[in-house]
Tab-separated table of C-alpha atoms in Angstrom:
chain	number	residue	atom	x	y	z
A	1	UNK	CA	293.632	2.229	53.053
A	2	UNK	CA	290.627	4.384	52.263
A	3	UNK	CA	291.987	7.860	52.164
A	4	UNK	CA	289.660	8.479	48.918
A	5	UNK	CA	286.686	10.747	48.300
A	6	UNK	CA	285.453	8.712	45.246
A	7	UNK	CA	281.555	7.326	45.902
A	8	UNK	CA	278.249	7.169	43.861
A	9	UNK	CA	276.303	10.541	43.682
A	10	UNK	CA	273.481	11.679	42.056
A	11	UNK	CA	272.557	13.846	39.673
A	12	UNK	CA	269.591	15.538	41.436
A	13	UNK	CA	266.944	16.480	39.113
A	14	UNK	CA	267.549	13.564	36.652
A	15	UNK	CA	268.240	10.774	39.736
A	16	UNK	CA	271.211	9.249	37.561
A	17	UNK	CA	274.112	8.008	39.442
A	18	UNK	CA	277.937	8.702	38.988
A	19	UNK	CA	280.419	8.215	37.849
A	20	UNK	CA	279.448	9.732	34.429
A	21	UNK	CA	282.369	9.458	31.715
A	22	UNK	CA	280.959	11.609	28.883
A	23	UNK	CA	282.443	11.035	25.396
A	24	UNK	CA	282.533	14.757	23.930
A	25	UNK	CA	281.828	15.722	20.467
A	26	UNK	CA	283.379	19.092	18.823
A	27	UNK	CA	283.916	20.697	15.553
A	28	UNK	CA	286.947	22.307	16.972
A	29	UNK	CA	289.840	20.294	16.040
A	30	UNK	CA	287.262	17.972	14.200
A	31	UNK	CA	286.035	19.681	11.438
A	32	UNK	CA	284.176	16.553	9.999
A	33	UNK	CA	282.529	16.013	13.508
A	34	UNK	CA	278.754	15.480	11.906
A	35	UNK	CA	280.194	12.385	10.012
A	36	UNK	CA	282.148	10.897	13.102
A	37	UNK	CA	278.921	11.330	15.480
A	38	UNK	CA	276.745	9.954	13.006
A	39	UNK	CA	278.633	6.606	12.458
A	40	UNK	CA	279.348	6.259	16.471
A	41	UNK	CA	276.111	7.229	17.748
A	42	UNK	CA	274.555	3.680	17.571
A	43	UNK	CA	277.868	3.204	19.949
A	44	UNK	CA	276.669	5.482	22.718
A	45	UNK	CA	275.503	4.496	25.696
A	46	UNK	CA	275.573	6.245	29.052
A	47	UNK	CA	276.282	9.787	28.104
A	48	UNK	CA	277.573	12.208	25.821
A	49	UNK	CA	277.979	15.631	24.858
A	50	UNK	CA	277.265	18.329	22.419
A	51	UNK	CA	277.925	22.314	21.992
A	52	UNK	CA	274.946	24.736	20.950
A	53	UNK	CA	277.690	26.277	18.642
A	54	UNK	CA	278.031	23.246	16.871
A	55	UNK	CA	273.884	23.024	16.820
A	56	UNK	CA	274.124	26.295	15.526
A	57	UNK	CA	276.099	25.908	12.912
A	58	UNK	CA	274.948	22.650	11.560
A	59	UNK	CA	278.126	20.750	12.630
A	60	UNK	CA	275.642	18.357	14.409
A	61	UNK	CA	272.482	17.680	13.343
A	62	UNK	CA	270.236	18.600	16.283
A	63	UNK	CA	267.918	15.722	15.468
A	64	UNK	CA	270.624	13.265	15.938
A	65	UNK	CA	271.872	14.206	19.547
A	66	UNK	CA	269.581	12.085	21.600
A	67	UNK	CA	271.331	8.883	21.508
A	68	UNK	CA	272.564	8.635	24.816
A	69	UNK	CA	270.667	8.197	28.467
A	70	UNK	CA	271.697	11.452	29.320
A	71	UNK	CA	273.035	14.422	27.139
A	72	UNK	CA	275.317	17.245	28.212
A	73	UNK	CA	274.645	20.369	26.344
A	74	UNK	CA	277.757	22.500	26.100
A	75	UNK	CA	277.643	26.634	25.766
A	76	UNK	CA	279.998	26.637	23.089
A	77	UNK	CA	282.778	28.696	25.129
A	78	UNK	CA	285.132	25.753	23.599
A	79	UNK	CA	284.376	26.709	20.182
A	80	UNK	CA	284.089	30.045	20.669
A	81	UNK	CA	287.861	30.492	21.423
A	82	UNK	CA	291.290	29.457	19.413
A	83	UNK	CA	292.634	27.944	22.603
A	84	UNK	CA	293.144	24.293	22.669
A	85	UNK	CA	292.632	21.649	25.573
A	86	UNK	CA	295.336	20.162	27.436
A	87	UNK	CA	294.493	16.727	25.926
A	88	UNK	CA	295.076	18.687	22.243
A	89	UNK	CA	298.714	17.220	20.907
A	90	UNK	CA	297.981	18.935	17.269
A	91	UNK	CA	296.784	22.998	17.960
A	92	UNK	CA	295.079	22.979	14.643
A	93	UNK	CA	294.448	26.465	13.662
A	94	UNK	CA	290.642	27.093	14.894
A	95	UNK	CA	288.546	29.939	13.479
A	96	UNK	CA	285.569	30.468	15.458
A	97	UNK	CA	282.421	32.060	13.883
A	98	UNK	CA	280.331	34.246	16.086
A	99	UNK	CA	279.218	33.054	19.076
A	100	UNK	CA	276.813	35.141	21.797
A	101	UNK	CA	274.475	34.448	24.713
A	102	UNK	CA	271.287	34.782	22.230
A	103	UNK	CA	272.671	32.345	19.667
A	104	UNK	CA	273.262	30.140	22.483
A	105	UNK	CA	269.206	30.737	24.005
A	106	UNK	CA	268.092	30.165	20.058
A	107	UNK	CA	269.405	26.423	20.203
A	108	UNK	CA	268.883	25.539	23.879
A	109	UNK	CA	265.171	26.651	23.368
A	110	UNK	CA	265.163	23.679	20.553
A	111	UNK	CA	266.007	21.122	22.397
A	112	UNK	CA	263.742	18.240	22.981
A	113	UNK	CA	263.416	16.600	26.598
A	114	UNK	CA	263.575	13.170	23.928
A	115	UNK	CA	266.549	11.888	26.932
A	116	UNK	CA	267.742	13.223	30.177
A	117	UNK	CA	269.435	16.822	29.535
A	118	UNK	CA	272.337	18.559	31.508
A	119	UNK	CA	272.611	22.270	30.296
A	120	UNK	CA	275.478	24.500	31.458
A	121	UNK	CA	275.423	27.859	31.747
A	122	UNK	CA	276.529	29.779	28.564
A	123	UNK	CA	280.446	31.083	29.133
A	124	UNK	CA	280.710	34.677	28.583
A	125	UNK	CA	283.818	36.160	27.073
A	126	UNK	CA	284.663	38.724	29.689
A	127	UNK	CA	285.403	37.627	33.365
A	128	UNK	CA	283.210	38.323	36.589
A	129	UNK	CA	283.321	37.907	40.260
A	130	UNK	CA	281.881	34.500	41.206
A	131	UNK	CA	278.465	36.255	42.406
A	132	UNK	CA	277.695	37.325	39.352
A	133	UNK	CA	278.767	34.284	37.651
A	134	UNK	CA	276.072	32.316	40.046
A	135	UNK	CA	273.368	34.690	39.630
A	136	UNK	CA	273.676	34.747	35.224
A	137	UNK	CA	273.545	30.818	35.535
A	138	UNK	CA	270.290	31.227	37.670
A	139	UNK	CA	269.008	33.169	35.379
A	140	UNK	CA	269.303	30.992	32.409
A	141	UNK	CA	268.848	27.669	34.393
A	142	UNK	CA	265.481	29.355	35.903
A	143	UNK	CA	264.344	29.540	31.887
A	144	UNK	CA	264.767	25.530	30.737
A	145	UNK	CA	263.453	23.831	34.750
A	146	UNK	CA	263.095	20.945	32.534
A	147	UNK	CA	266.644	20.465	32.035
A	148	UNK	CA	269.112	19.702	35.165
A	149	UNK	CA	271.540	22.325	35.703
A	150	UNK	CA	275.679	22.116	35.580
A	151	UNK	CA	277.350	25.120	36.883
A	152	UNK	CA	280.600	25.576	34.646
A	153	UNK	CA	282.617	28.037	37.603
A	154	UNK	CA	285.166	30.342	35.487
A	155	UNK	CA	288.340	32.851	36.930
A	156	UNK	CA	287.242	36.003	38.343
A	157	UNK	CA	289.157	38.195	36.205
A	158	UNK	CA	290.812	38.545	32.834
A	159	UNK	CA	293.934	38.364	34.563
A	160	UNK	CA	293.186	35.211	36.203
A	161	UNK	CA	293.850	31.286	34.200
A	162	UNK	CA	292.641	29.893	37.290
A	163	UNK	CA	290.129	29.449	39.473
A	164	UNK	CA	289.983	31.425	42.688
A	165	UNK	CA	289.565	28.357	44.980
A	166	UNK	CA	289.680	30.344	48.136
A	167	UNK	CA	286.792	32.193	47.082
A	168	UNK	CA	284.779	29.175	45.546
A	169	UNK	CA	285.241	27.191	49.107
A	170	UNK	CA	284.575	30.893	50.870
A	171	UNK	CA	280.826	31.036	49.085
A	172	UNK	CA	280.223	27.167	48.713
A	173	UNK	CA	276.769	27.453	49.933
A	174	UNK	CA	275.604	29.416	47.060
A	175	UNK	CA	276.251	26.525	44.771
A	176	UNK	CA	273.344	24.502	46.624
A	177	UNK	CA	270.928	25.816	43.434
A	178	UNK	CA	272.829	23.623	40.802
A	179	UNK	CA	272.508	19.951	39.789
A	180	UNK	CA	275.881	19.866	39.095
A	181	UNK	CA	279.480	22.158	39.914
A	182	UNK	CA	281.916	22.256	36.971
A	183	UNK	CA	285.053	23.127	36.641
A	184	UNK	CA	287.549	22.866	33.350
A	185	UNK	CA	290.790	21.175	33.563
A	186	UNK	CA	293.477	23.234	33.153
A	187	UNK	CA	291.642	25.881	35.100
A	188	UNK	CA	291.873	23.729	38.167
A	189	UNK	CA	295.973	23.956	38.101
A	190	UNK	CA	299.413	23.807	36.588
A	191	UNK	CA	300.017	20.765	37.640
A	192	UNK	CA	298.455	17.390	38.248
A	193	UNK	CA	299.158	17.578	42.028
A	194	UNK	CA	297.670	21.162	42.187
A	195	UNK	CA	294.252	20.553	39.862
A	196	UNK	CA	293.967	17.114	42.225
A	197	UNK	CA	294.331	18.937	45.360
A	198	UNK	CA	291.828	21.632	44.339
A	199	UNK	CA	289.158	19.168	43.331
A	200	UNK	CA	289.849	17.282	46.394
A	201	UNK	CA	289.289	20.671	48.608
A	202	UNK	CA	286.392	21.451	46.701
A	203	UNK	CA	284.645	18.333	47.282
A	204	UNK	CA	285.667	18.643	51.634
A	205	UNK	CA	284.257	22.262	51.585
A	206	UNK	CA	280.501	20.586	49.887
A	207	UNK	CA	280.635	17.891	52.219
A	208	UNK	CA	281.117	20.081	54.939
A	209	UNK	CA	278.433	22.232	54.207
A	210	UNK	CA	276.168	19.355	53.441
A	211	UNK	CA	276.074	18.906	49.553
A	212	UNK	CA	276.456	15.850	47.700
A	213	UNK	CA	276.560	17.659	44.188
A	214	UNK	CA	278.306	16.250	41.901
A	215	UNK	CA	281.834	18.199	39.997
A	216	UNK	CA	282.333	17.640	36.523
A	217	UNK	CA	285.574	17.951	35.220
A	218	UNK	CA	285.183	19.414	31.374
A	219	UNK	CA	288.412	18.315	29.194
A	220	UNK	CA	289.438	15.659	30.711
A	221	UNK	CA	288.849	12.033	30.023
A	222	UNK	CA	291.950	10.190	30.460
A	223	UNK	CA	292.043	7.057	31.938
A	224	UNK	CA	294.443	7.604	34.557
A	225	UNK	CA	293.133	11.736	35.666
A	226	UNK	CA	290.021	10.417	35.368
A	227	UNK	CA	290.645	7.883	38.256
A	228	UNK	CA	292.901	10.272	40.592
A	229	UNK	CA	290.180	12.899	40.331
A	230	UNK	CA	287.748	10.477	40.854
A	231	UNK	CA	289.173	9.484	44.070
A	232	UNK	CA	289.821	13.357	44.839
A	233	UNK	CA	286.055	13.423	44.977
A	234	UNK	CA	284.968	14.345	41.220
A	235	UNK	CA	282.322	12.366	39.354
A	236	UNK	CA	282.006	13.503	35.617
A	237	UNK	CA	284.044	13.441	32.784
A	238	UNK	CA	284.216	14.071	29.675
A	239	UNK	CA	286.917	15.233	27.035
A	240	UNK	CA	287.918	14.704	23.115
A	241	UNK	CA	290.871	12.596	24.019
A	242	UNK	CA	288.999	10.003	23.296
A	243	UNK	CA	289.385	10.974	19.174
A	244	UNK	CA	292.600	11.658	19.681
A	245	UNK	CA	294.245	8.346	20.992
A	246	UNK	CA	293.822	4.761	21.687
A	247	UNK	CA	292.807	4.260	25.283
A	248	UNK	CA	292.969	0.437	24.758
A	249	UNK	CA	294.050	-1.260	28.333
A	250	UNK	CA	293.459	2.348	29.840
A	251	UNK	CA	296.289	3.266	28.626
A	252	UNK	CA	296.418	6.402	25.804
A	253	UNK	CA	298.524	5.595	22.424
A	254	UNK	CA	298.838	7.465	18.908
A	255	UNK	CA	296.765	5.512	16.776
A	256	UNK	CA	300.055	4.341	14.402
A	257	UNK	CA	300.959	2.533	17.238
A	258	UNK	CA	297.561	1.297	18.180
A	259	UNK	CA	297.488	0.011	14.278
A	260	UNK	CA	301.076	-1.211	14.230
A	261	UNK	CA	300.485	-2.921	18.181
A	262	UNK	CA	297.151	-4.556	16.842
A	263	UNK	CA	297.360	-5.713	13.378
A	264	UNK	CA	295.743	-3.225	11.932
A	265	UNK	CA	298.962	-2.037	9.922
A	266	UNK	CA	297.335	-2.873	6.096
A	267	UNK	CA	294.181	-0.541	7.246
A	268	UNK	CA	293.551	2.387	5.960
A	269	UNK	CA	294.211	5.357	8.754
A	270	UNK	CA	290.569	6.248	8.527
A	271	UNK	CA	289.211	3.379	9.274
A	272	UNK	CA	292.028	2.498	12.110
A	273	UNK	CA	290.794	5.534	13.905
A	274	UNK	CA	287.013	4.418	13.942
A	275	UNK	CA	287.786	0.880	15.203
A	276	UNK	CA	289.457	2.752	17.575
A	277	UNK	CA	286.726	4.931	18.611
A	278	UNK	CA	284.346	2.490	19.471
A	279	UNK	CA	287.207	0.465	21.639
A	280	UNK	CA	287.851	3.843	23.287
A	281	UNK	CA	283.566	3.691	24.120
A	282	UNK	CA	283.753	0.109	25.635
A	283	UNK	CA	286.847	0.782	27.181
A	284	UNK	CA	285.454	4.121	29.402
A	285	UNK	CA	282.098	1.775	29.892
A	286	UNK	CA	284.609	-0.416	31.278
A	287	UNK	CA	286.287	2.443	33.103
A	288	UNK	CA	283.239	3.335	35.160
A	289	UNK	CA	282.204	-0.131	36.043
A	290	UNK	CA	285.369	-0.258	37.661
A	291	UNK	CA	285.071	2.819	39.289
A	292	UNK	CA	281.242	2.363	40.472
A	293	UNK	CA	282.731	-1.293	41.736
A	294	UNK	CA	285.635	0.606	43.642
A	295	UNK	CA	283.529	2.456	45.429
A	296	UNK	CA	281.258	0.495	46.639
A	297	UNK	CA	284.443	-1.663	48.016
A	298	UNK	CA	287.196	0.267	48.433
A	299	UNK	CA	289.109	-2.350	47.172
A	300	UNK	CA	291.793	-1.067	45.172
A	301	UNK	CA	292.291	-4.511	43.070
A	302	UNK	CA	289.261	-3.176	41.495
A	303	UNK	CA	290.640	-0.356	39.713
A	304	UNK	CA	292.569	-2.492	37.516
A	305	UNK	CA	295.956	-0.519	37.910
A	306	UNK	CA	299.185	-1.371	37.066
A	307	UNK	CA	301.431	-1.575	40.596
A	308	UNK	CA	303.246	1.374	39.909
A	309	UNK	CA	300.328	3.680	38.580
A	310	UNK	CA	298.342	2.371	42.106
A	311	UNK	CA	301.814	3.307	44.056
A	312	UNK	CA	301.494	6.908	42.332
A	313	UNK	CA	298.067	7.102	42.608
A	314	UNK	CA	298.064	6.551	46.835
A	315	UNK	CA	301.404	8.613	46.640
A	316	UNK	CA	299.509	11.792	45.517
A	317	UNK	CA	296.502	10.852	48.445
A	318	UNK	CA	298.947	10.811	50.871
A	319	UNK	CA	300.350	14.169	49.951
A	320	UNK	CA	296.460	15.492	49.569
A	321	UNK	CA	296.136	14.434	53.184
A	322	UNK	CA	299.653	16.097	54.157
A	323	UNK	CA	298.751	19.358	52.302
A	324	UNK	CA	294.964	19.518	53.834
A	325	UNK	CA	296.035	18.752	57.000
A	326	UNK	CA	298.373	21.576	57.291
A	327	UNK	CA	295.987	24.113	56.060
């Protein structure tokens, strides 16, 4: 069976291959987030990512943030904004300071090409048609060439919490200037089905037109999404929920139970959480191997699933193929 979309692509102006599972760090929800990425930074490998809000206002240290082979530079549109993630089990109350596009230009003009950089486009507050969307993020990408590009694609309107796929497959072509195509999570759906059936007709309508780029999914890095969209035909990833559980075995736990399940019950919580942490880094390094393996095989063993998560997994590819085909 090899009703899947997942394969190796390439990051264009940096040459790197996916899959790319990109451990995120934010002040939002973590307000001691220059402490955490300072102790796991000798930890990071592959990739990893940063907001210019949080470069703003010294959550990070910008001189710190080169760690990884490649580094994702957020706009700070997360931050910006009380709303959570759909990984977020806590809703912390979040105060955001002010954010704008020319705070955002002040700290991408800092950066130092020190590793390979992937800058998306700073998220404005108000919503625009997808035209105007494209041509902003030209306009800032056209000011840093030295950086590759990732096109963060937001609803049309105010009224909108979703994407307008029809329109995004309708104007597909115009998304040949970008490294990279992103899309956020729970703007991709209300459901699991519906977010994996829109990356999964997102990824036919590049084909078809005859791009290979790369979608990054922002917000989510769970083990088991991360595989289904993977197969849908997404390639990056990257998410807190990898501070906010175990994902030891792939599969996400609260950390009592991690410490209870482990032996790690006399430990302070504290330090619980940071052994945790860097098993959650090994365990997505382990994640992608898989995946990279997988599609270079198509053999399924090599996901590492449980029977019934496979059985779900080829469920929902069936239905993909169902829904597509009857389009």
């Amino acid at each position: 069976m090899e009703n899947h979309l997942g394969k190796i692509r390439y990051i264009r102006k940096l040459g790197s291959s996916t899959p790319i599972l990109v451990p995120s760090f934010s002040s939002k929800g973590f307000p001691h987030v220059k402490g955490l990425h300072d102790y796991l930074k000798q930890h990071l490998t592959d990739a990893s990512l940063v907001s210019t809000y949080d470069l703003h206002y010294r959550y990070l240290l910008s001189d710190h943030i080169y760690e990884s082979d490649i580094l994702f530079v957020d706009s700070g549109g997360y931050e910006r904004i009380r709303e959570h993630d759909v990984s977020d089990i806590y809703g912390d109350l979040h105060f955001p300071s002010e954010w704008n596009e020319n705070l955002y230009e002040q700290e991408v003009s800092k950066l130092k090409p020190i590793t390979d950089i992937v800058l998306v486009n700073f998220d404005y507050w108000e919503s625009s048609p997808l035209d105007v969307q494209i041509n902003r993020a030209k306009g800032h990408f056209e000011k840093y060439p030295e950086f590759a590009s990732d096109f963060l694609c937001k609803p049309i309107s105010n009224e909108d919490v979703l994407i307008n796929v029809e329109d995004v497959i309708k104007k597909i072509k115009l998304f040949a200037p970008f490294d990279v195509l992103g899309f956020t999570e729970k703007e991709l759906g209300h459901s699991v089905f519906e977010r994996a059936l829109n990356i999964f007709r997102i990824r036919k309508a590049l084909s078809d037109a005859g791009l290979d780029t790369p979608i990054h999914v922002f917000g989510c890095l769970d083990p088991l999404s991360v595989t289904l969209f993977f197969l849908c035909g997404a390639d990056i990833f990257d998410g807190l929920s990898w501070l906010r559980f175990s994902f030891k075995n792939g599969v996400p736990s609260y950390f009592n139970h991690y410490s209870i399940s482990n032996g790690l019950w006399q430990r302070h919580d504290s330090e619980v959480k940071v052994i945790g942490f860097s098993e959650n880094l090994s365990e997505l390094v382990q994640l992608k191997n898989r995946l990279t393996k997988f599609s270079q095989s198509s053999n399924w063993d090599e996901l590492g699933l449980t029977k019934n998560n496979l059985n779900q997994l080829m469920l929902i590819l069936k239905q993909l193929e169902v829904q597509k085909s009857s389009e």
